[in-house]
C-alpha atoms as a printed R data frame, in Angstrom:
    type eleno elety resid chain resno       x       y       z
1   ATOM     1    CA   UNK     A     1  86.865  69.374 121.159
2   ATOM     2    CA   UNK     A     2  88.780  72.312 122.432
3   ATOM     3    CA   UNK     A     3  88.496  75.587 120.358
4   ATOM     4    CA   UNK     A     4  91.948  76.978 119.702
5   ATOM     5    CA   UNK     A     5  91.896  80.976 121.060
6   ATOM     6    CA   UNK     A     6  91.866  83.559 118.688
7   ATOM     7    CA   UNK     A     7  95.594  85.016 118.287
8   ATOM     8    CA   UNK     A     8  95.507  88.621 119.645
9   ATOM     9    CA   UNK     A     9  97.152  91.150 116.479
10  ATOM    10    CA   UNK     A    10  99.295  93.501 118.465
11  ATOM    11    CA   UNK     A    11  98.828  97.458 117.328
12  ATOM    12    CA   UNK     A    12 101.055  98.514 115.377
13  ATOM    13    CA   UNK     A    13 104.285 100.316 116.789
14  ATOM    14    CA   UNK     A    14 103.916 104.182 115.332
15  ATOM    15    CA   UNK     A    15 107.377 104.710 116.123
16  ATOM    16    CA   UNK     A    16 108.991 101.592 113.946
17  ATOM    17    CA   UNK     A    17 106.518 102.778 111.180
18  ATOM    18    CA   UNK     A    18 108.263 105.841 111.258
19  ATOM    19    CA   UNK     A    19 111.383 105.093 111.494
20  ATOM    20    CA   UNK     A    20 111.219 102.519 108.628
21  ATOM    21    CA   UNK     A    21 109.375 105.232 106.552
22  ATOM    22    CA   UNK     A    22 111.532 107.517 107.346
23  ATOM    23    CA   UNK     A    23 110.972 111.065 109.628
24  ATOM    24    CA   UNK     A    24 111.983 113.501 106.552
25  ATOM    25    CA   UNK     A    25 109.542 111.742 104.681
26  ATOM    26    CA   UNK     A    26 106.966 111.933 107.486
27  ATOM    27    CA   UNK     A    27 108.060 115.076 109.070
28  ATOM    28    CA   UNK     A    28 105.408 117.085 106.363
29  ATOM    29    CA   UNK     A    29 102.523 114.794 107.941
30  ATOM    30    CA   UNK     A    30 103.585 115.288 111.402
31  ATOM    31    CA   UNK     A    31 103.443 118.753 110.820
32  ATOM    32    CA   UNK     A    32 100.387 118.736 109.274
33  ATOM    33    CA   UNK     A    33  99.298 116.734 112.389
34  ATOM    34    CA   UNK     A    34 100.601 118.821 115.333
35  ATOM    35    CA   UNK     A    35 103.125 115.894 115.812
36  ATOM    36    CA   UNK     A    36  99.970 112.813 116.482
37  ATOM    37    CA   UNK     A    37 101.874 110.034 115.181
38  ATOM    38    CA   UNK     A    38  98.999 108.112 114.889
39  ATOM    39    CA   UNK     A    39  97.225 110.883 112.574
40  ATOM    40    CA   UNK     A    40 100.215 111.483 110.536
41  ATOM    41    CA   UNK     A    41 100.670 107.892 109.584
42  ATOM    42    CA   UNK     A    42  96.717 107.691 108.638
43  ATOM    43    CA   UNK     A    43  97.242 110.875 106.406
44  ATOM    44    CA   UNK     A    44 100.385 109.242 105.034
45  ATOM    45    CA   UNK     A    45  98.011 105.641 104.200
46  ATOM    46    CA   UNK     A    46  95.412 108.391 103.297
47  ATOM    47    CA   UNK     A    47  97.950 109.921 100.705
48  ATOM    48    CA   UNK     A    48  98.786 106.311  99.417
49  ATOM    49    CA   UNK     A    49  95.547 105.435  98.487
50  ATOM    50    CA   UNK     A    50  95.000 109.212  96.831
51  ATOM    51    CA   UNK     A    51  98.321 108.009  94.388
52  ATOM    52    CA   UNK     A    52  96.794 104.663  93.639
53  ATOM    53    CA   UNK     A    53  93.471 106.299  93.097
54  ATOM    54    CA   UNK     A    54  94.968 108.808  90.535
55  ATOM    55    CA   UNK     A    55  97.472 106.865  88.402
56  ATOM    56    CA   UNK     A    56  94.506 104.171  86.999
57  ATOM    57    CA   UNK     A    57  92.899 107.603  85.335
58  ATOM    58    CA   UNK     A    58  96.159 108.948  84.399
59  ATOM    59    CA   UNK     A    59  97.000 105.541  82.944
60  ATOM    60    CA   UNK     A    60  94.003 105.295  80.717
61  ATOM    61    CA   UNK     A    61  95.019 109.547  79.952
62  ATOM    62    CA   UNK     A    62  98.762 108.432  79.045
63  ATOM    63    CA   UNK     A    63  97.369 105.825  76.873
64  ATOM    64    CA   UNK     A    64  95.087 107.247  75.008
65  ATOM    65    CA   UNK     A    65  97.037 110.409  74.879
66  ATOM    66    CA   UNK     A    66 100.170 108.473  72.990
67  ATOM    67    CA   UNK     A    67  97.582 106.844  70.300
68  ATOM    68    CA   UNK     A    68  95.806 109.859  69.915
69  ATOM    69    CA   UNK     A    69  99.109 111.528  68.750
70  ATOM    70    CA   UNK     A    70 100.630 108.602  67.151
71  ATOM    71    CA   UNK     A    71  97.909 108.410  64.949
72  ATOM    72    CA   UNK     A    72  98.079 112.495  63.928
73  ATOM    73    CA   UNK     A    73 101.778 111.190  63.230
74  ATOM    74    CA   UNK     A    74 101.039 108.263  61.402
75  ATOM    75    CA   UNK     A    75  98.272 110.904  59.073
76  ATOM    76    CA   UNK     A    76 100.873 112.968  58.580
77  ATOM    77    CA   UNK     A    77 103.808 111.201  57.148
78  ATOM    78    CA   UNK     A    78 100.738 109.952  55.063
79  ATOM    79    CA   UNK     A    79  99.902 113.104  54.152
80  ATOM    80    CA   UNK     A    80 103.633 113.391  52.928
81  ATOM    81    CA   UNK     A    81 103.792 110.409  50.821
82  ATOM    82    CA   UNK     A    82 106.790 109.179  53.445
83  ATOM    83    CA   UNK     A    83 106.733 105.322  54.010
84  ATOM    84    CA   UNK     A    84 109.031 105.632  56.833
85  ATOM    85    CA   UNK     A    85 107.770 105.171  60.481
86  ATOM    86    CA   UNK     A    86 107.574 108.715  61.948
87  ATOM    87    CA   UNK     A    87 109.936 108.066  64.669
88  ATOM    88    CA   UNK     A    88 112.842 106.723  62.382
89  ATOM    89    CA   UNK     A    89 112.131 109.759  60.059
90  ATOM    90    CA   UNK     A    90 114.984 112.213  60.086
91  ATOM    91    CA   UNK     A    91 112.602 114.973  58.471
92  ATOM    92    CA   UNK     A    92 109.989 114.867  60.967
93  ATOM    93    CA   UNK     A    93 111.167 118.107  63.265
94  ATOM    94    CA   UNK     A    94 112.081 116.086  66.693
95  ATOM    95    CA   UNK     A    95 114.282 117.462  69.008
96  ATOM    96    CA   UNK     A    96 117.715 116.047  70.305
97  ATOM    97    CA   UNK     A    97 116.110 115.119  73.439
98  ATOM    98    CA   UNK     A    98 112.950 113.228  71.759
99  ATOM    99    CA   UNK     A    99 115.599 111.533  69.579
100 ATOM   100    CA   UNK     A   100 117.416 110.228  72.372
101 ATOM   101    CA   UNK     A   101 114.101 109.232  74.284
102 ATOM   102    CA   UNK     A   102 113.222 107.197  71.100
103 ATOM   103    CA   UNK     A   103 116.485 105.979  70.716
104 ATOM   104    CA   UNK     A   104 116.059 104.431  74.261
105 ATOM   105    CA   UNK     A   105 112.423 103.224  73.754
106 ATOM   106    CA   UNK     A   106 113.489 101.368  70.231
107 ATOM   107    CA   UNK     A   107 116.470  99.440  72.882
108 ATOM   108    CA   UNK     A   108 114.060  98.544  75.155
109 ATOM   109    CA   UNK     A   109 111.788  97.175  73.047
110 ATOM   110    CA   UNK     A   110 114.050  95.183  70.765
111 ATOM   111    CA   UNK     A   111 116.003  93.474  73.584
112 ATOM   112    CA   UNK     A   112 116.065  89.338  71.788
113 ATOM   113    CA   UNK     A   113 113.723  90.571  69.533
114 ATOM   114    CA   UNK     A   114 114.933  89.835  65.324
115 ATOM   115    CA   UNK     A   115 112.129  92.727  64.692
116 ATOM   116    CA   UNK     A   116 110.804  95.154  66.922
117 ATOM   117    CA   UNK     A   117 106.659  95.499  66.116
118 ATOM   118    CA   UNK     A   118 105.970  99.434  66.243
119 ATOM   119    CA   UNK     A   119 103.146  99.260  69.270
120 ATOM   120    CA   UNK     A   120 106.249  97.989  71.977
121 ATOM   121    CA   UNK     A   121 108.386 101.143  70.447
122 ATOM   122    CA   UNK     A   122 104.901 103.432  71.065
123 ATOM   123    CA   UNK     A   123 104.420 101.861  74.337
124 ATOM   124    CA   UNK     A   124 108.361 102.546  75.738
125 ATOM   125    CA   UNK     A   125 107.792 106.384  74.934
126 ATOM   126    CA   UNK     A   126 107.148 107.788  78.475
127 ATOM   127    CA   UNK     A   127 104.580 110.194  78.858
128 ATOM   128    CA   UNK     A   128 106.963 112.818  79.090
129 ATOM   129    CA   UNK     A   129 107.934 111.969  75.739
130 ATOM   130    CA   UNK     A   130 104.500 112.901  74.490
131 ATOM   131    CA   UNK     A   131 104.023 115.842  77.052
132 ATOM   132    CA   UNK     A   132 107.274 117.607  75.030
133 ATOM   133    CA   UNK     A   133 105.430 116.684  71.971
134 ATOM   134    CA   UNK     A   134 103.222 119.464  72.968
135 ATOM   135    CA   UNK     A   135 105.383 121.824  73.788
136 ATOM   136    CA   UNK     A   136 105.983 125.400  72.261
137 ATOM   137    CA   UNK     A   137 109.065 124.713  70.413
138 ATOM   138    CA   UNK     A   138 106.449 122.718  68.030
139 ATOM   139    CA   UNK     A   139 103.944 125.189  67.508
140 ATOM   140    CA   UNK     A   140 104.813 125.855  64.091
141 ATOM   141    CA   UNK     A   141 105.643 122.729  62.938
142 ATOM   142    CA   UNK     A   142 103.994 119.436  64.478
143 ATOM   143    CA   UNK     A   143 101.279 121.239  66.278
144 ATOM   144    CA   UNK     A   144  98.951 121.885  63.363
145 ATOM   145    CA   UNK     A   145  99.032 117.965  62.547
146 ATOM   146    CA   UNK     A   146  98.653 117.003  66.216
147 ATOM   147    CA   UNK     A   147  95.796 119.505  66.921
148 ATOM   148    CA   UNK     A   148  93.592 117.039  65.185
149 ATOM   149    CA   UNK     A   149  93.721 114.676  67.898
150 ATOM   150    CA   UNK     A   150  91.777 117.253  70.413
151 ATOM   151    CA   UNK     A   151  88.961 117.878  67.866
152 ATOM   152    CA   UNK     A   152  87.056 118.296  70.725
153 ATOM   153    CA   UNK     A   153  88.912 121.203  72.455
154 ATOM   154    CA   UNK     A   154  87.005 124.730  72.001
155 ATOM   155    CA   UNK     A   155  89.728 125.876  70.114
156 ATOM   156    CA   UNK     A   156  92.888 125.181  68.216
157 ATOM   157    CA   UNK     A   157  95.669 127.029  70.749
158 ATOM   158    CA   UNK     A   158  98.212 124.719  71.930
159 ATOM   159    CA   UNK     A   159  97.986 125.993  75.479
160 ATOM   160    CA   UNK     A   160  94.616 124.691  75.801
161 ATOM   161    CA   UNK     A   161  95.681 121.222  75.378
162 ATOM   162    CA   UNK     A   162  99.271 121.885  76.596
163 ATOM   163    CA   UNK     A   163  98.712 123.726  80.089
164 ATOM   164    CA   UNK     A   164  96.502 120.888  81.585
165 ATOM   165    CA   UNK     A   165  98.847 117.925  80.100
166 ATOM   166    CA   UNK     A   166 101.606 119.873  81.500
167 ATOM   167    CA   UNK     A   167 100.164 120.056  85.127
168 ATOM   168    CA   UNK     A   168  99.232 116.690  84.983
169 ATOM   169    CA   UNK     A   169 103.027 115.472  83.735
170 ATOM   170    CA   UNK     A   170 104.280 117.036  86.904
171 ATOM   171    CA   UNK     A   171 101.471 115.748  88.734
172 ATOM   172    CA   UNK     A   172 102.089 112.236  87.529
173 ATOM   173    CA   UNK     A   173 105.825 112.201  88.297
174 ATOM   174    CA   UNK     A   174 104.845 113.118  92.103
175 ATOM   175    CA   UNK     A   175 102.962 110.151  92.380
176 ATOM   176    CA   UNK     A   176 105.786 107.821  90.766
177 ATOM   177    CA   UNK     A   177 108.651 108.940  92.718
178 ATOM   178    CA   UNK     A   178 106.139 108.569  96.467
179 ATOM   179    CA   UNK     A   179 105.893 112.364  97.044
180 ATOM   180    CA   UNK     A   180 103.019 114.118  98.522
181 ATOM   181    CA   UNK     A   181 100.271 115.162  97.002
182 ATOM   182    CA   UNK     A   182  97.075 114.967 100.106
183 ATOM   183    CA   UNK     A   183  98.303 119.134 100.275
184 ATOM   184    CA   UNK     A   184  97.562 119.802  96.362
185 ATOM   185    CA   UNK     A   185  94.576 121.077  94.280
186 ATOM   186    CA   UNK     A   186  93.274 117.621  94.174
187 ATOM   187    CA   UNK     A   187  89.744 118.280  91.910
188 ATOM   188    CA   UNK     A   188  91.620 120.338  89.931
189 ATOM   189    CA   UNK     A   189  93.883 117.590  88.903
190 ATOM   190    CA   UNK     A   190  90.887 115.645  88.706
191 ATOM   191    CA   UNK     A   191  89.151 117.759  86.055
192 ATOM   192    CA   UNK     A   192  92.421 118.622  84.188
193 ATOM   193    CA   UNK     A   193  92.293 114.404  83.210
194 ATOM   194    CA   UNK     A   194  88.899 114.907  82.384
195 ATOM   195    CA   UNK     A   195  89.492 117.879  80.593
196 ATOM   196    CA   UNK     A   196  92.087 116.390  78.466
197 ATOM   197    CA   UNK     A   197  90.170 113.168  77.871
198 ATOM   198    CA   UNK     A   198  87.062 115.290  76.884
199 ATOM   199    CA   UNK     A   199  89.284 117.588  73.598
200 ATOM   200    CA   UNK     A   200  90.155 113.797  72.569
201 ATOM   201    CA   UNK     A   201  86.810 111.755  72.923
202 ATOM   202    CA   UNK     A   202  83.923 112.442  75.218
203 ATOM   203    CA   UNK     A   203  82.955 109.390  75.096
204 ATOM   204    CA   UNK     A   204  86.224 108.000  76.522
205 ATOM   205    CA   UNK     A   205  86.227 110.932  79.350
206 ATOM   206    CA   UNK     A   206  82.694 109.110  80.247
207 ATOM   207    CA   UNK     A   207  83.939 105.959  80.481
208 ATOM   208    CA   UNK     A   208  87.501 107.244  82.712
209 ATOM   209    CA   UNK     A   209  85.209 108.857  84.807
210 ATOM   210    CA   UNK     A   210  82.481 106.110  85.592
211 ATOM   211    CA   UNK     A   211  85.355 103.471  86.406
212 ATOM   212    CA   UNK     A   212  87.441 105.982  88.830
213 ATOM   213    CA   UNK     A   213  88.184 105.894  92.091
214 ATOM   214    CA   UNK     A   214  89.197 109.863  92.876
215 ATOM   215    CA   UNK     A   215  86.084 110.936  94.646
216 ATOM   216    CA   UNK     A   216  85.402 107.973  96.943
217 ATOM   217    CA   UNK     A   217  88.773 108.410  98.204
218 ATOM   218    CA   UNK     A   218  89.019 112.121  98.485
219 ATOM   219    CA   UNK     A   219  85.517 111.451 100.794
220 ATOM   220    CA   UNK     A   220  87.496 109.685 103.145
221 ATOM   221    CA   UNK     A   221  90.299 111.919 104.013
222 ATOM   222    CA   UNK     A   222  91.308 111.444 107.633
């Protein structure tokens, strides 16, 4: 019985990588590589793997983040004696723009749907949504409700818990639009999700940080 021979796996053609990727998009890696194709491409799958790495802790952040606030929300229209859902409350202080982004979320979630259950409206609010939610313009009137959801932070300032969720916003959007990020603080970015995590629950910034992948990856950076 005759063996069929392995089939050979040709290498890779740098150039058709590159050109399908694009050189503008590689051009910072090439740079970065004194123009070794071969490197560049490595620190561009080296970069790819960084993104993946990143967004399962910022996915756990955005989620917990949104629930954490929701549920300040939820206390305070409580607190109020207002039945309404927060988000369909015209006296809860939103802004134009978080109007419009839960204007959009509630259409999204109610596509053929007779009634819309409130967690698919939640989940549709982007994390920018609840990144504005912390924003200055609410310092003096939704910030002291939502500064119970960091009872863990060392103080009540909204920067504390704003500066780091604002870093990591921009941070975030990097990674979903395929930008670079090999050339940015990396462990800083790092402890800002652990930092955040740790003013909500500790507990849950245990957990993020036992299951992620960050610091394997940044060990093998080309």
């Amino acid at each position: 019985m005759h063996s069929t021979p392995p089939t050979s796996i040709k290498p890779p053609d740098d150039k058709a990588v590159i050109e399908l990727i694009s050189p503008d998009r590689l051009t910072p890696y090439l740079n970065a590589c004194p123009g070794d194709t071969t490197a560049a491409l490595a620190l561009y799958q080296w970069n790819s793997d960084l993104a993946a790495a990143f967004f399962e802790p910022l996915g756990h952040l955005e989620i917990m983040l949104r629930n954490a606030l929701d549920a300040r929300l939820v206390a305070r229209q409580q607190r109020r004696g207002r039945t309404i859902e927060w988000y369909a409350d015209t006296a809860v202080p939103l802004s134009n723009n978080a109007r419009s982004d839960i204007a959009q979320a509630r259409q999204r979630a109610g596509r053929n749907a007779p009634v819309i259950p409130r967690g698919k409206i939640i989940a549709e609010l982007s994390f920018g949504f609840w990144r504005f939610l912390l924003a200055r313009q609410y310092r003096a009137s939704l910030w002291p409700d939502l500064a119970g959801a960091f009872s863990h932070a060392p103080n009540r300032a909204l920067a504390t818990v704003e500066d780091p969720v604002k870093r990591l916003h921009k941070f975030r959007n990097r990674i979903a639009h395929h930008e670079g990020i090999w050339h940015l603080p990396l462990e800083a970015r790092r402890n800002d999700i652990q930092t955040v995590l740790g003013f909500i629950a500790p507990t849950a910034a245990a957990w993020v940080a036992g299951t992620s992948r960050i610091d394997d990856v940044l060990a093998r950076r080309p």
